[in-house]
Short mmCIF file of C-alpha atoms in Angstrom, two decimals:
data_model
loop_
_atom_site.label_atom_id
_atom_site.label_comp_id
_atom_site.label_asym_id
_atom_site.label_seq_id
_atom_site.Cartn_x
_atom_site.Cartn_y
_atom_site.Cartn_z
CA MET A 1230 86.19 62.42 123.81
CA LYS A 1231 84.31 65.69 124.33
CA ASN A 1232 81.87 65.66 127.22
CA ILE A 1233 78.35 66.04 125.83
CA LEU A 1234 76.62 67.76 128.72
CA ILE A 1235 73.91 70.11 127.45
CA LEU A 1236 70.50 71.25 128.64
CA GLY A 1237 67.54 69.57 127.02
CA ALA A 1238 66.18 72.88 125.72
CA LEU A 1239 69.15 73.17 123.38
CA PHE A 1240 68.37 69.80 121.83
CA ALA A 1241 65.07 71.31 120.71
CA SER A 1242 66.82 74.18 118.97
CA ALA A 1243 67.61 74.10 115.29
CA PHE A 1244 71.20 74.43 114.12
CA PHE A 1245 70.26 77.62 112.38
CA CYS A 1246 68.02 79.03 115.10
CA ASN A 1247 69.47 82.50 114.74
CA ALA A 1248 68.73 82.68 111.01
CA GLN A 1249 64.99 82.21 110.54
CA SER A 1250 62.07 83.90 112.25
CA ILE A 1251 58.64 85.21 111.29
CA ASN A 1252 60.34 88.60 110.73
CA ASP A 1253 62.52 86.96 108.08
CA GLY A 1254 59.46 85.26 106.61
CA LEU A 1255 57.73 88.62 106.19
CA LEU A 1256 60.88 90.19 104.74
CA TYR A 1257 61.37 87.42 102.19
CA THR A 1258 57.74 87.17 101.08
CA GLY A 1259 56.62 90.81 101.25
CA GLU A 1260 56.23 93.22 98.36
CA ASP A 1261 56.65 96.97 98.15
CA LEU A 1262 55.01 99.23 95.60
CA LYS A 1263 56.65 98.05 92.40
CA GLY A 1264 56.77 98.53 88.68
CA THR A 1265 56.44 101.10 85.95
CA ALA A 1266 56.23 104.84 86.49
CA ARG A 1267 52.59 104.88 85.40
CA TYR A 1268 51.69 102.07 87.80
CA ARG A 1269 53.47 103.75 90.69
CA GLY A 1270 52.06 107.16 89.79
CA LEU A 1271 48.62 105.75 90.63
CA SER A 1272 50.00 104.01 93.77
CA GLY A 1273 49.31 100.64 92.13
CA ALA A 1274 45.53 101.13 91.89
CA PHE A 1275 45.33 99.24 88.59
CA GLY A 1276 43.25 96.16 89.39
CA ALA A 1277 40.29 97.22 87.22
CA LEU A 1278 42.26 99.07 84.56
CA GLY A 1279 44.95 96.95 82.94
CA GLY A 1280 46.92 98.23 79.99
CA ASP A 1281 50.14 98.49 82.01
CA LEU A 1282 53.02 96.03 82.21
CA SER A 1283 53.31 96.04 86.00
CA ALA A 1284 49.53 95.82 86.33
CA ILE A 1285 49.89 92.35 84.78
CA GLY A 1286 51.73 91.29 87.95
CA SER A 1287 48.72 92.43 90.00
CA ASN A 1288 45.87 91.28 87.75
CA PRO A 1289 46.62 88.79 84.95
CA ALA A 1290 43.65 90.04 82.91
CA SER A 1291 45.49 93.34 82.41
CA SER A 1292 47.49 92.20 79.38
CA VAL A 1293 44.54 91.78 77.05
CA VAL A 1294 43.44 95.39 77.69
CA PHE A 1295 46.31 96.50 75.43
CA SER A 1296 45.07 97.23 71.92
CA ASN A 1297 48.42 96.38 70.29
CA ASN A 1298 51.83 94.88 70.99
CA PHE A 1299 53.68 96.77 73.69
CA ALA A 1300 57.08 96.78 75.43
CA GLY A 1301 58.73 98.84 78.13
CA ILE A 1302 61.57 99.16 80.61
CA SER A 1303 61.91 101.14 83.84
CA LEU A 1304 64.78 102.63 85.83
CA GLY A 1305 64.26 103.03 89.56
CA ILE A 1306 66.10 105.21 92.08
CA GLN A 1307 65.32 104.36 95.70
CA GLY A 1308 66.24 106.39 98.76
CA ASN A 1309 65.85 104.50 102.03
CA SER A 1310 66.03 106.34 105.36
CA ASN A 1311 65.82 104.83 108.86
CA GLU A 1312 65.70 106.90 112.03
CA ALA A 1313 66.47 104.61 114.97
CA ASN A 1314 65.82 105.56 118.58
CA TYR A 1315 67.82 103.46 121.05
CA PHE A 1316 67.66 104.44 124.73
CA ASN A 1317 66.65 107.99 123.77
CA THR A 1318 69.48 108.40 121.25
CA ALA A 1319 68.39 109.05 117.64
CA THR A 1320 70.55 107.90 114.72
CA THR A 1321 69.63 108.32 111.05
CA SER A 1322 70.95 106.07 108.27
CA ASN A 1323 70.46 106.50 104.53
CA THR A 1324 71.01 104.33 101.46
CA THR A 1325 70.45 104.96 97.76
CA ASP A 1326 70.07 102.32 95.07
CA VAL A 1327 69.69 102.55 91.29
CA SER A 1328 68.41 99.57 89.31
CA ILE A 1329 66.47 98.38 86.30
CA ASN A 1330 63.39 97.52 88.31
CA GLN A 1331 60.99 96.49 85.51
CA ALA A 1332 61.04 95.18 81.95
CA GLY A 1333 58.48 93.37 79.86
CA GLY A 1334 56.38 93.06 76.75
CA VAL A 1335 52.95 91.99 75.47
CA LEU A 1336 51.84 90.34 72.23
CA VAL A 1337 48.18 90.98 71.36
CA PHE A 1338 46.29 88.78 68.87
CA GLN A 1339 43.00 89.98 67.41
CA SER A 1340 40.21 87.54 66.57
CA PRO A 1341 37.37 88.00 64.05
CA GLN A 1342 34.61 90.12 65.63
CA SER A 1343 32.07 87.35 65.18
CA ARG A 1344 33.91 85.09 67.60
CA THR A 1345 33.20 84.92 71.32
CA ILE A 1346 36.89 85.35 72.10
CA SER A 1347 37.54 88.74 70.54
CA LYS A 1348 41.29 88.79 71.28
CA PHE A 1349 43.96 87.20 73.43
CA ALA A 1350 47.37 88.21 74.71
CA LEU A 1351 50.64 86.64 75.81
CA SER A 1352 53.11 88.56 77.92
CA LEU A 1353 56.26 88.37 79.99
CA ASN A 1354 57.08 90.88 82.70
CA TYR A 1355 59.85 91.27 85.26
CA ASP A 1356 59.50 93.35 88.44
CA ILE A 1357 61.73 93.89 91.45
CA THR A 1358 59.07 93.42 94.10
CA ARG A 1359 61.27 94.52 97.02
CA ASP A 1360 64.59 96.35 96.99
CA LEU A 1361 66.43 94.98 100.03
CA ASP A 1362 69.24 97.54 100.11
CA ASN A 1363 68.90 98.97 103.59
CA ARG A 1364 70.87 100.24 106.59
CA ILE A 1365 69.78 100.51 110.22
CA ASN A 1366 72.17 101.97 112.79
CA ALA A 1367 71.21 102.22 116.47
CA ARG A 1368 73.47 103.82 119.06
CA GLY A 1369 72.92 104.32 122.75
CA ILE A 1370 73.79 103.43 126.32
CA SER A 1371 72.24 100.13 127.38
CA PRO A 1372 72.06 98.48 130.82
CA ILE A 1373 72.41 95.05 129.14
CA SER A 1374 75.66 93.78 127.64
CA VAL A 1375 76.01 91.70 124.49
CA SER A 1376 77.71 89.15 126.76
CA GLU A 1377 74.19 88.11 127.83
CA TYR A 1378 73.67 86.68 124.35
CA PHE A 1379 76.69 84.41 124.74
CA LEU A 1380 75.76 83.48 128.32
CA ASN A 1381 72.28 82.33 127.28
CA ASN A 1382 73.75 80.16 124.55
CA ALA A 1383 76.63 78.73 126.63
CA ASN A 1384 74.91 77.93 129.93
CA GLY A 1385 74.23 74.22 130.14
CA ILE A 1386 77.11 73.17 127.90
CA ALA A 1387 80.23 71.68 129.55
CA VAL A 1388 83.21 74.01 129.22
CA ASP A 1389 85.29 71.07 127.94
CA ASN A 1390 83.37 71.43 124.68
CA PHE A 1391 84.72 74.96 124.23
CA ILE A 1392 88.42 74.12 124.70
CA PRO A 1393 90.32 72.80 121.64
CA PHE A 1394 92.55 69.74 121.90
CA PRO A 1395 96.28 70.47 121.61
CA ASN A 1396 96.29 69.89 117.85
CA GLU A 1397 92.75 71.17 117.22
CA SER A 1398 92.12 74.64 115.75
CA ASN A 1399 89.30 77.01 116.62
CA SER A 1400 87.85 76.39 113.18
CA GLU A 1401 87.78 72.62 113.66
CA LEU A 1402 86.13 72.88 117.07
CA TYR A 1403 83.58 75.43 115.81
CA GLN A 1404 82.70 73.03 112.99
CA PHE A 1405 82.47 70.10 115.41
CA LEU A 1406 80.05 71.98 117.64
CA GLY A 1407 77.86 72.91 114.69
CA GLN A 1408 77.70 69.33 113.45
CA ASN A 1409 77.26 67.63 116.83
CA PHE A 1410 75.48 70.24 118.95
CA ASP A 1411 73.78 73.25 117.40
CA PHE A 1412 74.18 76.89 116.46
CA GLY A 1413 73.78 77.96 120.09
CA ALA A 1414 76.82 75.88 121.10
CA GLN A 1415 78.86 77.69 118.47
CA GLN A 1416 77.81 81.01 120.01
CA GLY A 1417 78.85 79.80 123.45
CA PHE A 1418 82.21 78.77 122.01
CA LEU A 1419 82.75 82.23 120.47
CA GLY A 1420 81.91 83.84 123.79
CA HIS A 1421 84.25 81.62 125.80
CA ARG A 1422 87.20 81.71 123.39
CA SER A 1423 86.96 85.51 123.13
CA ARG A 1424 86.83 85.72 126.94
CA ILE A 1425 83.63 87.75 126.99
CA ILE A 1426 82.21 84.99 129.22
CA ASN A 1427 84.02 82.81 131.74
CA SER A 1428 83.33 79.50 133.39
CA THR A 1429 82.44 79.98 137.06
CA THR A 1430 85.35 77.63 137.89
CA ASP A 1431 87.99 79.39 135.80
CA ASP A 1432 91.43 79.04 137.40
CA PRO A 1433 94.29 80.97 135.79
CA ASN A 1434 96.77 78.39 137.14
CA ALA A 1435 94.96 75.45 135.56
CA PRO A 1436 95.49 74.28 131.95
CA ASP A 1437 93.65 76.69 129.63
CA GLY A 1438 92.51 78.62 132.69
CA ASN A 1439 89.97 76.05 133.84
CA SER A 1440 89.99 73.47 136.63
CA ASP A 1441 86.53 71.91 136.15
CA LEU A 1442 85.99 70.78 132.56
CA GLU A 1443 82.47 69.59 133.30
CA ASN A 1444 81.25 72.94 134.60
CA THR A 1445 78.19 74.22 132.71
CA VAL A 1446 77.65 77.67 134.28
CA TYR A 1447 79.21 80.90 133.01
CA THR A 1448 79.55 84.53 134.05
CA SER A 1449 79.99 87.75 132.11
CA ALA A 1450 83.40 89.40 131.81
CA THR A 1451 81.93 92.82 130.93
CA GLY A 1452 80.90 93.59 134.50
CA THR A 1453 77.84 95.46 135.73
CA GLY A 1454 76.85 98.98 134.79
CA ASN A 1455 76.27 100.73 131.47
CA PHE A 1456 77.37 99.72 127.98
CA ASN A 1457 77.94 101.99 124.99
CA GLN A 1458 76.56 100.12 122.01
CA ASP A 1459 76.65 100.70 118.27
CA TYR A 1460 74.38 98.25 116.46
CA LEU A 1461 74.37 98.02 112.65
CA VAL A 1462 72.35 96.03 110.14
CA GLU A 1463 73.17 96.41 106.44
CA THR A 1464 71.41 94.44 103.72
CA ILE A 1465 71.88 94.33 99.97
CA GLY A 1466 69.78 92.37 97.52
CA TYR A 1467 66.29 92.10 96.09
CA ASN A 1468 63.11 90.07 95.72
CA SER A 1469 61.96 89.73 92.12
CA LYS A 1470 59.11 88.20 90.15
CA ILE A 1471 58.84 87.10 86.52
CA SER A 1472 55.24 86.69 85.34
CA PHE A 1473 54.44 84.40 82.41
CA ASN A 1474 50.99 85.57 81.36
CA GLY A 1475 48.11 84.59 79.15
CA ALA A 1476 44.75 86.39 78.88
CA LEU A 1477 41.70 86.54 76.66
CA GLU A 1478 38.84 88.94 76.01
CA ILE A 1479 35.31 87.56 75.79
CA ASN A 1480 32.62 89.40 73.82
CA ASN A 1481 34.63 92.63 73.95
CA LYS A 1482 33.57 92.97 77.60
CA TRP A 1483 35.13 90.44 79.98
CA ASN A 1484 38.85 89.80 80.36
CA LEU A 1485 40.25 86.66 81.97
CA GLY A 1486 43.91 85.98 82.68
CA ILE A 1487 46.39 83.73 84.40
CA ASN A 1488 49.95 84.28 85.60
CA LEU A 1489 52.57 81.68 86.37
CA ASN A 1490 55.14 83.46 88.51
CA SER A 1491 58.77 82.66 89.22
CA HIS A 1492 60.18 84.36 92.34
CA VAL A 1493 63.81 84.96 93.32
CA ILE A 1494 65.30 86.07 96.65
CA SER A 1495 68.92 87.23 96.76
CA MET A 1496 70.17 88.91 99.92
CA GLU A 1497 73.32 89.49 101.97
CA ARG A 1498 72.83 90.80 105.51
CA PHE A 1499 75.70 92.09 107.66
CA THR A 1500 74.99 92.52 111.39
CA SER A 1501 77.48 94.08 113.78
CA ILE A 1502 77.52 95.25 117.36
CA VAL A 1503 80.38 97.26 118.86
CA GLU A 1504 80.28 97.66 122.63
CA SER A 1505 82.49 99.39 125.19
CA ASN A 1506 82.34 99.90 128.94
CA SER A 1507 84.33 101.34 131.83
CA ASN A 1508 82.84 99.14 134.54
CA ALA A 1509 85.09 98.63 137.57
CA ASP A 1510 84.38 94.89 137.75
CA ALA A 1511 84.91 94.22 134.02
CA SER A 1512 87.87 92.31 132.60
CA ILE A 1513 86.70 92.99 129.01
CA SER A 1514 86.15 96.61 128.00
CA ASP A 1515 85.55 96.39 124.24
CA VAL A 1516 83.66 93.92 122.03
CA SER A 1517 83.04 93.74 118.29
CA PHE A 1518 80.79 90.90 117.07
CA ASN A 1519 80.07 90.47 113.33
CA ASN A 1520 77.72 88.18 111.42
CA THR A 1521 77.10 87.91 107.68
CA LEU A 1522 74.09 85.94 106.44
CA PHE A 1523 73.69 84.94 102.77
CA THR A 1524 70.20 84.06 101.54
CA ASP A 1525 69.15 82.64 98.16
CA GLY A 1526 65.65 81.46 97.38
CA ASN A 1527 63.39 80.44 94.53
CA GLY A 1528 59.63 80.25 94.53
CA PHE A 1529 56.49 79.69 92.51
CA SER A 1530 53.01 81.18 92.61
CA PHE A 1531 50.05 81.67 90.29
CA GLN A 1532 47.35 84.29 89.86
CA LEU A 1533 43.89 84.34 88.35
CA GLY A 1534 42.38 87.62 87.26
CA LEU A 1535 39.19 89.18 85.91
CA ILE A 1536 38.42 92.62 84.49
CA GLY A 1537 34.87 93.43 83.41
CA GLU A 1538 33.15 96.41 81.80
CA LEU A 1539 29.87 96.97 83.66
CA THR A 1540 29.03 100.13 81.73
CA LYS A 1541 30.83 102.37 79.29
CA ASN A 1542 32.44 104.16 82.24
CA ILE A 1543 32.63 101.60 85.06
CA ARG A 1544 35.07 98.70 85.22
CA VAL A 1545 35.56 96.13 87.94
CA GLY A 1546 38.40 93.73 88.64
CA ALA A 1547 39.18 90.77 90.86
CA THR A 1548 42.39 88.83 91.48
CA TYR A 1549 43.24 85.72 93.41
CA GLU A 1550 46.94 85.30 94.20
CA SER A 1551 48.01 81.91 95.48
CA PRO A 1552 50.54 81.42 98.26
CA THR A 1553 54.14 81.54 97.08
CA TRP A 1554 56.06 78.35 97.76
CA TYR A 1555 59.74 79.10 98.37
CA THR A 1556 62.80 76.93 98.82
CA ILE A 1557 65.46 78.91 100.68
CA GLU A 1558 69.15 78.25 101.31
CA GLU A 1559 71.21 80.20 103.82
CA SER A 1560 74.80 80.35 104.99
CA GLN A 1561 76.61 82.40 107.62
CA ILE A 1562 80.07 83.49 108.76
CA GLN A 1563 80.99 85.03 112.14
CA ASP A 1564 83.86 86.66 114.02
CA ILE A 1565 84.36 88.35 117.37
CA THR A 1566 87.04 90.64 118.81
CA THR A 1567 87.52 91.61 122.47
CA ILE A 1568 89.96 93.89 124.28
CA GLY A 1569 90.83 93.52 127.94
CA SER A 1570 90.23 96.34 130.41
CA ASN A 1571 93.01 98.89 131.01
CA GLY A 1572 94.64 98.16 127.67
CA GLY A 1573 94.64 94.39 128.13
CA ASP A 1574 95.06 91.68 125.51
CA ARG A 1575 93.23 91.80 122.19
CA VAL A 1576 91.58 88.51 121.27
CA PHE A 1577 90.31 87.85 117.75
CA VAL A 1578 88.28 84.70 117.02
CA ARG A 1579 87.28 83.98 113.44
CA PRO A 1580 86.56 80.31 112.78
CA ASP A 1581 86.86 80.69 108.96
CA ILE A 1582 83.98 78.24 108.68
CA VAL A 1583 80.88 78.93 106.61
CA ASN A 1584 77.79 77.51 108.28
CA LEU A 1585 75.77 75.88 105.50
CA PHE A 1586 72.21 75.49 106.75
CA GLU A 1587 69.81 72.86 105.52
CA PRO A 1588 67.46 74.23 102.82
CA TYR A 1589 63.98 74.92 104.14
CA ARG A 1590 60.59 75.76 102.67
CA LEU A 1591 58.58 78.90 103.27
CA ARG A 1592 54.98 79.49 102.19
CA SER A 1593 53.65 83.02 102.02
CA PRO A 1594 49.92 83.70 102.48
CA GLY A 1595 47.68 84.10 99.44
CA SER A 1596 45.55 87.19 98.85
CA LEU A 1597 42.36 88.50 97.27
CA THR A 1598 41.98 91.86 95.54
CA GLY A 1599 38.83 93.66 94.45
CA SER A 1600 38.94 96.76 92.24
CA ILE A 1601 36.69 99.35 90.66
CA ALA A 1602 37.46 102.19 88.27
CA TYR A 1603 35.53 105.02 86.66
CA ILE A 1604 36.62 106.14 83.19
CA PHE A 1605 35.96 109.76 82.16
CA GLY A 1606 36.08 109.04 78.47
CA LYS A 1607 39.47 110.04 77.08
CA ARG A 1608 40.05 112.70 79.74
CA GLY A 1609 40.97 110.61 82.75
CA LEU A 1610 40.04 108.03 85.35
CA LEU A 1611 39.71 107.22 89.06
CA SER A 1612 40.56 103.79 90.43
CA LEU A 1613 40.43 101.94 93.76
CA ASN A 1614 41.97 98.62 94.90
CA TYR A 1615 41.13 96.74 98.09
CA ASN A 1616 43.37 93.82 99.08
CA THR A 1617 43.19 91.39 101.98
CA LYS A 1618 45.88 88.93 103.14
CA ASP A 1619 45.97 86.69 106.21
CA TYR A 1620 49.59 86.79 107.39
CA SER A 1621 48.91 84.26 110.15
CA GLN A 1622 48.99 81.65 107.36
CA LEU A 1623 52.75 82.16 106.90
CA ARG A 1624 54.33 78.70 107.18
CA PHE A 1625 57.82 77.25 107.57
CA SER A 1626 58.67 73.61 106.90
CA PRO A 1627 59.73 70.81 107.29
CA ASP A 1628 57.35 70.22 110.17
CA ASP A 1629 59.77 67.96 112.04
CA SER A 1630 61.83 71.02 112.98
CA ALA A 1631 61.08 72.30 116.49
CA LEU A 1632 62.13 75.80 115.41
CA PHE A 1633 59.72 75.83 112.49
CA ARG A 1634 56.87 74.53 114.63
CA ASP A 1635 57.59 77.40 117.03
CA ASN A 1636 57.71 79.86 114.14
CA ASN A 1637 54.38 78.63 112.80
CA ARG A 1638 52.78 78.95 116.24
CA ALA A 1639 54.26 82.44 116.52
CA ALA A 1640 52.78 83.35 113.13
CA GLN A 1641 49.34 82.11 114.17
CA ASN A 1642 49.49 83.93 117.51
CA ASN A 1643 51.18 87.20 116.49
CA LEU A 1644 50.29 87.84 112.86
CA ALA A 1645 46.89 88.92 111.58
CA ARG A 1646 44.79 89.54 108.51
CA ALA A 1647 45.86 92.86 107.00
CA ASN A 1648 43.97 94.94 104.48
CA SER A 1649 45.26 97.55 102.10
CA ILE A 1650 43.66 100.31 100.04
CA ARG A 1651 45.10 101.96 96.96
CA ILE A 1652 43.52 104.96 95.25
CA GLY A 1653 44.76 106.53 92.03
CA GLY A 1654 43.73 109.03 89.41
CA GLU A 1655 44.88 110.15 85.98
CA TYR A 1656 44.04 113.24 83.92
CA ARG A 1657 45.04 113.80 80.29
CA LEU A 1658 45.89 117.12 78.65
CA GLN A 1659 46.63 116.48 74.97
CA ASN A 1660 49.95 114.57 74.96
CA TRP A 1661 50.49 115.04 78.71
CA THR A 1662 49.14 112.93 81.56
CA LEU A 1663 49.02 113.93 85.24
CA ARG A 1664 48.78 111.24 87.92
CA GLY A 1665 48.42 110.92 91.67
CA GLY A 1666 47.72 108.22 94.24
CA TYR A 1667 47.46 107.23 97.88
CA ARG A 1668 47.85 103.90 99.67
CA MET A 1669 47.45 102.49 103.15
CA GLU A 1670 48.58 99.03 104.24
CA GLU A 1671 47.71 97.65 107.66
CA SER A 1672 50.36 96.07 109.84
CA PRO A 1673 50.70 92.27 109.56
CA TYR A 1674 51.15 92.14 113.37
CA ASN A 1675 48.45 92.11 116.03
CA ASN A 1676 50.76 94.33 118.09
CA LYS A 1677 51.36 97.47 116.07
CA GLU A 1678 54.26 98.44 118.31
CA ILE A 1679 56.24 95.76 116.47
CA MET A 1680 55.21 97.16 113.09
CA GLY A 1681 52.78 99.97 112.36
CA ASP A 1682 50.57 100.69 109.36
CA LEU A 1683 52.16 101.96 106.15
CA THR A 1684 50.96 105.14 104.46
CA GLY A 1685 52.16 106.51 101.17
CA TYR A 1686 51.38 108.81 98.28
CA SER A 1687 52.56 109.21 94.70
CA LEU A 1688 52.74 111.69 91.84
CA GLY A 1689 53.37 111.06 88.17
CA LEU A 1690 53.74 112.68 84.78
CA GLY A 1691 53.64 111.17 81.30
CA TYR A 1692 54.20 112.32 77.74
CA THR A 1693 53.46 110.47 74.52
CA TRP A 1694 54.88 110.86 71.02
CA GLY A 1695 52.39 108.41 69.59
CA LYS A 1696 54.26 105.13 69.58
CA THR A 1697 56.77 106.20 72.26
CA ILE A 1698 55.79 107.05 75.83
CA LEU A 1699 57.93 108.52 78.60
CA ASP A 1700 56.64 108.37 82.18
CA ILE A 1701 58.13 109.54 85.46
CA SER A 1702 56.82 109.08 88.99
CA TYR A 1703 57.68 109.88 92.58
CA ASP A 1704 56.33 107.95 95.54
CA ARG A 1705 56.97 108.15 99.26
CA SER A 1706 55.94 105.88 102.12
CA GLU A 1707 56.46 105.77 105.89
CA ARG A 1708 56.20 102.99 108.47
CA ASP A 1709 57.23 102.58 112.12
CA PHE A 1710 58.65 99.29 113.36
CA SER A 1711 60.91 97.96 116.09
CA GLN A 1712 64.18 96.14 115.46
CA GLN A 1713 65.21 93.45 117.95
CA LEU A 1714 68.97 93.24 118.38
CA PHE A 1715 69.35 89.51 119.23
CA ASP A 1716 66.97 86.63 119.71
CA THR A 1717 68.18 85.98 123.27
CA GLY A 1718 70.11 87.79 125.99
CA LEU A 1719 70.41 91.21 124.41
CA ASP A 1720 66.86 91.11 123.06
CA THR A 1721 66.34 94.88 123.41
CA ARG A 1722 64.33 96.58 120.67
CA THR A 1723 65.07 99.88 118.99
CA GLY A 1724 62.27 101.92 117.46
CA VAL A 1725 62.71 102.76 113.78
CA LEU A 1726 60.90 105.14 111.45
CA ASN A 1727 61.43 103.98 107.88
CA THR A 1728 60.92 106.33 104.93
CA LEU A 1729 61.14 105.19 101.31
CA ASP A 1730 61.45 107.67 98.44
CA ASN A 1731 61.36 106.37 94.88
CA ILE A 1732 61.78 107.98 91.49
CA VAL A 1733 60.96 105.78 88.49
CA ILE A 1734 61.46 106.58 84.81
CA SER A 1735 59.78 104.33 82.23
CA LEU A 1736 60.22 104.25 78.47
CA SER A 1737 57.52 102.32 76.58
CA PHE A 1738 56.76 101.55 72.96
CA ASN A 1739 53.59 100.70 71.05
CA LEU A 1740 54.74 98.14 68.50
#
């Protein structure tokens, strides 16, 4: 029987402790500027305006502003650039993605003018709320080896648990450790089997190189000195939202609406670190460690919205967006390769086991938005949105998980209420429309060195042929953040400047 000798701290860890964190919670629940070219041309400042398909996803009262049935579809082209600075070495990575990022339609029903409810609308709209295609590459010379990650996970676990029985494969033992210990024990196993860490009692003359199977202390095989590291994170996927909407207009002045929203998360994240060294006391000179995480989630939220006409020229809007309640499933595969110093043996460990993690629940914070717009007759408009969201209310469950309790405490202690402002304007010249906008979103973190404020601007152009409308927009945003390599051991951070450039083309029809 395997010796079960493990530090108590590891009992408190979740099997999937390396998969979920408040950073993941923010990634899964956050939204970028989304939607149609007209909406993005005004930087999303549509809360008091309506009459746009993507505006329905921000304020449910927007649908009844349409005077007739309407449909549209949008094509988005996103350029994503990350400049990482790791130990004073700058590395830039770029990705480009093309997608149908919006589609929807509205049915408008007129009522007799004598009735209090002058008209009502039903609509359905789809938006990609966050394009997750991204690449971050950090390269530099670090004083800390990736072996520290495996040491922190292995220390406290008897080495007997990392040595397969004569007829037991690496895959079977890896699976056993996941089912009977935790994710950390699997990481210790990968480190020991790949020889990047050694038991302090390793004896090359003993069976499997070890003379004390109950030893629980390990040392690094990468030596002391400097380590050339190439760290890569690549993600593909998206967050999307489908809004089922109903709205009504009261006395030709006040619009009320409700959205029932279905959310989808689909993401694949590949993480790799390649490390080399020429340390005199190292028995391992090269390491390549790969992880692939698959995430699928579904969620529900609702929104309540109001748009009112205070005067002929002034409109106001208000929106309450509920928390989004997600159920998320994740799985992961891993492999590691090491090469001995001075052209030594190459060891490749791939368990060929997919870690299937227990589904968990994630609740995003709700938000409130207030809006005001000034309409210059048929010539143009100016609009402003102000949104507030308390990110410290981010919650993981079930509550009986020690990891999730830690995550929830971390959210309360490290996340904050963040406000955002969006300003947009539109000017019409016969069949042409010129647009522009600006937005600022505060960091969700108390410590802005982890993530800074976002700033962005937008430009747009539209042309109408009566029943057919073509719009195009360009928007750009920038934000600084820091990327932590691993959750333990090699927990160094690299600074990243992220720049998003988007071009959106929308084709719409008055029906």
